PDB file of C-alpha atoms in Angstrom:
ATOM      1  CA  MET A 881       0.000   0.000   0.000  1.00 57.00           C
ATOM      2  CA  ASP A 882       1.542   3.302  -1.088  1.00 83.00           C
ATOM      3  CA  ILE A 883      -0.072   5.728   1.344  1.00 91.00           C
ATOM      4  CA  GLY A 884       2.863   8.128   1.013  1.00 93.00           C
ATOM      5  CA  THR A 885       1.987   8.791  -2.617  1.00 91.00           C
ATOM      6  CA  VAL A 886      -1.583   9.618  -1.590  1.00 92.00           C
ATOM      7  CA  ILE A 887      -0.370  12.008   1.119  1.00 95.00           C
ATOM      8  CA  LYS A 888       1.965  13.756  -1.324  1.00 95.00           C
ATOM      9  CA  SER A 889      -0.746  14.004  -3.973  1.00 92.00           C
ATOM     10  CA  ARG A 890      -3.248  15.487  -1.518  1.00 94.00           C
ATOM     11  CA  ARG A 891      -0.610  17.895  -0.161  1.00 94.00           C
ATOM     12  CA  ILE A 892       0.210  19.171  -3.649  1.00 94.00           C
ATOM     13  CA  GLU A 893      -3.485  19.310  -4.542  1.00 92.00           C
ATOM     14  CA  ARG A 894      -3.990  21.672  -1.590  1.00 91.00           C
ATOM     15  CA  GLY A 895      -0.975  23.756  -2.563  1.00 93.00           C
ATOM     16  CA  LEU A 896       0.942  22.963   0.623  1.00 93.00           C
ATOM     17  CA  LYS A 897       4.700  22.793   0.850  1.00 95.00           C
ATOM     18  CA  LEU A 898       6.113  19.721   2.537  1.00 95.00           C
ATOM     19  CA  GLU A 899       7.353  21.785   5.480  1.00 96.00           C
ATOM     20  CA  ALA A 900       3.904  23.365   6.012  1.00 96.00           C
ATOM     21  CA  LEU A 901       2.134  20.007   6.154  1.00 96.00           C
ATOM     22  CA  ALA A 902       4.835  18.586   8.403  1.00 97.00           C
ATOM     23  CA  PHE A 903       4.408  21.531  10.790  1.00 97.00           C
ATOM     24  CA  ASP A 904       0.594  21.229  10.784  1.00 96.00           C
ATOM     25  CA  ALA A 905       0.846  17.489  11.520  1.00 97.00           C
ATOM     26  CA  SER A 906       3.596  17.872  14.137  1.00 96.00           C
ATOM     27  CA  VAL A 907       6.101  15.687  12.287  1.00 97.00           C
ATOM     28  CA  SER A 908       9.518  16.601  10.987  1.00 97.00           C
ATOM     29  CA  ALA A 909       9.883  17.527   7.337  1.00 96.00           C
ATOM     30  CA  SER A 910      12.419  14.734   6.888  1.00 96.00           C
ATOM     31  CA  THR A 911       9.970  12.191   8.323  1.00 96.00           C
ATOM     32  CA  LEU A 912       7.199  13.398   6.010  1.00 97.00           C
ATOM     33  CA  SER A 913       9.576  13.294   3.055  1.00 96.00           C
ATOM     34  CA  ARG A 914      10.493   9.685   3.855  1.00 96.00           C
ATOM     35  CA  ILE A 915       6.793   8.773   4.192  1.00 96.00           C
ATOM     36  CA  GLU A 916       5.945  10.394   0.854  1.00 95.00           C
ATOM     37  CA  ARG A 917       8.808   8.548  -0.863  1.00 94.00           C
ATOM     38  CA  GLY A 918       7.726   5.212   0.619  1.00 90.00           C
ATOM     39  CA  LYS A 919      10.907   4.894   2.690  1.00 94.00           C
ATOM     40  CA  LEU A 920       9.044   5.001   6.017  1.00 95.00           C
ATOM     41  CA  THR A 921       5.737   3.507   7.073  1.00 93.00           C
ATOM     42  CA  PRO A 922       3.914   6.019   9.254  1.00 94.00           C
ATOM     43  CA  SER A 923       2.387   5.031  12.573  1.00 93.00           C
ATOM     44  CA  LEU A 924      -1.385   5.179  12.882  1.00 93.00           C
ATOM     45  CA  ASP A 925      -1.021   8.240  15.113  1.00 95.00           C
ATOM     46  CA  THR A 926       1.051   9.990  12.441  1.00 96.00           C
ATOM     47  CA  LEU A 927      -1.507   9.050   9.772  1.00 95.00           C
ATOM     48  CA  TYR A 928      -4.307  10.555  11.858  1.00 95.00           C
ATOM     49  CA  ARG A 929      -2.338  13.781  12.316  1.00 96.00           C
ATOM     50  CA  LEU A 930      -1.527  13.986   8.597  1.00 97.00           C
ATOM     51  CA  ALA A 931      -5.141  13.306   7.635  1.00 95.00           C
ATOM     52  CA  GLU A 932      -6.342  15.980  10.048  1.00 96.00           C
ATOM     53  CA  ALA A 933      -3.832  18.483   8.649  1.00 96.00           C
ATOM     54  CA  LEU A 934      -5.061  17.623   5.137  1.00 96.00           C
ATOM     55  CA  GLU A 935      -8.667  17.990   6.339  1.00 94.00           C
ATOM     56  CA  LEU A 936      -9.488  14.417   5.330  1.00 93.00           C
ATOM     57  CA  PRO A 937     -10.761  11.383   7.165  1.00 93.00           C
ATOM     58  CA  VAL A 938      -7.932   8.892   7.601  1.00 93.00           C
ATOM     59  CA  SER A 939     -10.131   6.366   5.789  1.00 92.00           C
ATOM     60  CA  THR A 940      -9.758   8.449   2.617  1.00 91.00           C
ATOM     61  CA  LEU A 941      -6.004   7.976   2.733  1.00 92.00           C
ATOM     62  CA  PHE A 942      -6.412   4.210   2.995  1.00 90.00           C
ATOM     63  CA  LEU A 943      -9.061   4.045   0.272  1.00 87.00           C
ATOM     64  CA  GLU A 944      -6.967   6.052  -2.151  1.00 88.00           C
ATOM     65  CA  ALA A 945      -3.881   3.972  -1.348  1.00 87.00           C
ATOM     66  CA  GLU A 946      -5.861   0.796  -2.042  1.00 81.00           C
ATOM     67  CA  HIS A 947      -6.991   2.257  -5.318  1.00 78.00           C
ATOM     68  CA  LEU A 948      -3.420   3.048  -6.335  1.00 79.00           C
ATOM     69  CA  ALA A 949      -2.316  -0.448  -5.448  1.00 76.00           C
ATOM     70  CA  GLY A 950      -5.058  -1.937  -7.590  1.00 72.00           C
ATOM     71  CA  THR A 951      -6.382  -4.057  -4.759  1.00 58.00           C
ATOM     72  CA  ARG A 952      -9.354  -6.328  -4.909  1.00 50.00           C
ATOM     73  CA  ALA A 953     -11.371  -3.725  -3.029  1.00 57.00           C
ATOM     74  CA  SER A 954     -10.905  -1.206  -5.822  1.00 55.00           C
ATOM     75  CA  GLN A 955     -11.900  -3.860  -8.375  1.00 65.00           C
ATOM     76  CA  GLN A 956     -15.093  -4.536  -6.428  1.00 61.00           C
ATOM     77  CA  LEU A 957     -15.756  -0.807  -6.259  1.00 60.00           C
ATOM     78  CA  ARG A 958     -15.438  -0.588 -10.057  1.00 65.00           C
ATOM     79  CA  GLU A 959     -17.883  -3.486 -10.443  1.00 70.00           C
ATOM     80  CA  VAL A 960     -20.383  -1.793  -8.159  1.00 63.00           C
ATOM     81  CA  THR A 961     -19.903   1.515  -9.971  1.00 61.00           C
ATOM     82  CA  ASP A 962     -20.645  -0.198 -13.286  1.00 65.00           C
ATOM     83  CA  ALA A 963     -24.021  -1.258 -11.901  1.00 63.00           C
ATOM     84  CA  TYR A 964     -25.034   2.302 -10.927  1.00 62.00           C
ATOM     85  CA  SER A 965     -27.825   4.015 -12.800  1.00 63.00           C
ATOM     86  CA  ASP A 966     -27.125   7.304 -14.574  1.00 68.00           C
ATOM     87  CA  GLU A 967     -28.767   9.221 -11.727  1.00 75.00           C
ATOM     88  CA  SER A 968     -26.645   7.440  -9.133  1.00 76.00           C
ATOM     89  CA  LEU A 969     -23.484   8.213 -11.076  1.00 72.00           C
ATOM     90  CA  GLN A 970     -24.426  11.887 -11.331  1.00 79.00           C
ATOM     91  CA  LEU A 971     -25.128  12.022  -7.606  1.00 82.00           C
ATOM     92  CA  ARG A 972     -21.802  10.346  -6.863  1.00 78.00           C
ATOM     93  CA  GLN A 973     -19.898  12.751  -9.136  1.00 82.00           C
ATOM     94  CA  HIS A 974     -21.479  15.793  -7.493  1.00 85.00           C
ATOM     95  CA  PHE A 975     -20.826  14.383  -4.020  1.00 85.00           C
ATOM     96  CA  HIS A 976     -17.121  13.833  -4.710  1.00 85.00           C
ATOM     97  CA  ARG A 977     -16.758  17.447  -5.857  1.00 90.00           C
ATOM     98  CA  LEU A 978     -17.831  18.693  -2.420  1.00 90.00           C
ATOM     99  CA  ASP A 979     -15.383  19.685   0.279  1.00 93.00           C
ATOM    100  CA  PRO A 980     -15.437  17.514   3.442  1.00 91.00           C
ATOM    101  CA  HIS A 981     -17.724  19.888   5.362  1.00 93.00           C
ATOM    102  CA  HIS A 982     -20.311  20.023   2.589  1.00 92.00           C
ATOM    103  CA  ARG A 983     -20.140  16.236   2.186  1.00 90.00           C
ATOM    104  CA  GLN A 984     -21.187  15.873   5.826  1.00 92.00           C
ATOM    105  CA  LEU A 985     -24.051  18.327   5.280  1.00 92.00           C
ATOM    106  CA  ALA A 986     -25.191  16.481   2.158  1.00 89.00           C
ATOM    107  CA  LEU A 987     -25.178  13.171   4.043  1.00 88.00           C
ATOM    108  CA  ALA A 988     -27.214  14.711   6.865  1.00 89.00           C
ATOM    109  CA  VAL A 989     -29.792  16.094   4.408  1.00 89.00           C
ATOM    110  CA  LEU A 990     -30.073  12.784   2.545  1.00 85.00           C
ATOM    111  CA  SER A 991     -30.384  10.895   5.815  1.00 86.00           C
ATOM    112  CA  ALA A 992     -33.180  13.216   6.953  1.00 86.00           C
ATOM    113  CA  MET A 993     -34.930  12.881   3.595  1.00 85.00           C
ATOM    114  CA  THR A 994     -35.006   9.094   3.835  1.00 83.00           C
ATOM    115  CA  ARG A 995     -36.684   9.266   7.261  1.00 84.00           C
ATOM    116  CA  VAL A 996     -39.543  11.448   5.982  1.00 77.00           C
ATOM    117  CA  PRO A 997     -42.128   9.821   3.737  1.00 76.00           C
ATOM    118  CA  PRO A 998     -42.273  11.465   0.293  1.00 68.00           C
ATOM    119  CA  PRO A 999     -45.324  13.586  -0.527  1.00 71.00           C
ATOM    120  CA  ALA A1000     -48.165  11.707  -2.205  1.00 70.00           C
ATOM    121  CA  SER A1001     -47.750  11.672  -5.954  1.00 53.00           C
ATOM    122  CA  ARG A1002     -50.362  13.131  -8.283  1.00 49.00           C
ATOM    123  CA  GLU A1003     -50.956   9.698  -9.781  1.00 52.00           C
ATOM    124  CA  ALA A1004     -51.930   8.303  -6.379  1.00 52.00           C
ATOM    125  CA  ALA A1005     -54.394  11.179  -5.881  1.00 49.00           C
ATOM    126  CA  ASP A1006     -56.068  10.610  -9.292  1.00 51.00           C
TER     127      ASP A1006
END
């Protein structure tokens, strides 16, 4: 699993210098550099601090690392994605464009919507 590549990619995506991320995560720049190059496997505590500094759930780091490694989990995800309807794919694409805060809000709204029965359709009233 190449989690260092994911960390580096997300750091660059956010426009952070290595030293800035290292400072935010309370690790040395040399340690972060070694993690990003795959020379050092970070502890779980370090992963949590890096994920927090990147404003990501640590699970995202693992999922993206699995995807890079071409694991069976990513193959299963592709198979499930192939079975999605067009509407589901559109919803998924929009969801993944959201920042982490708005993703949480969207999940809360969708969760609330599934607990409330939909209004009666016109067809049922006719």
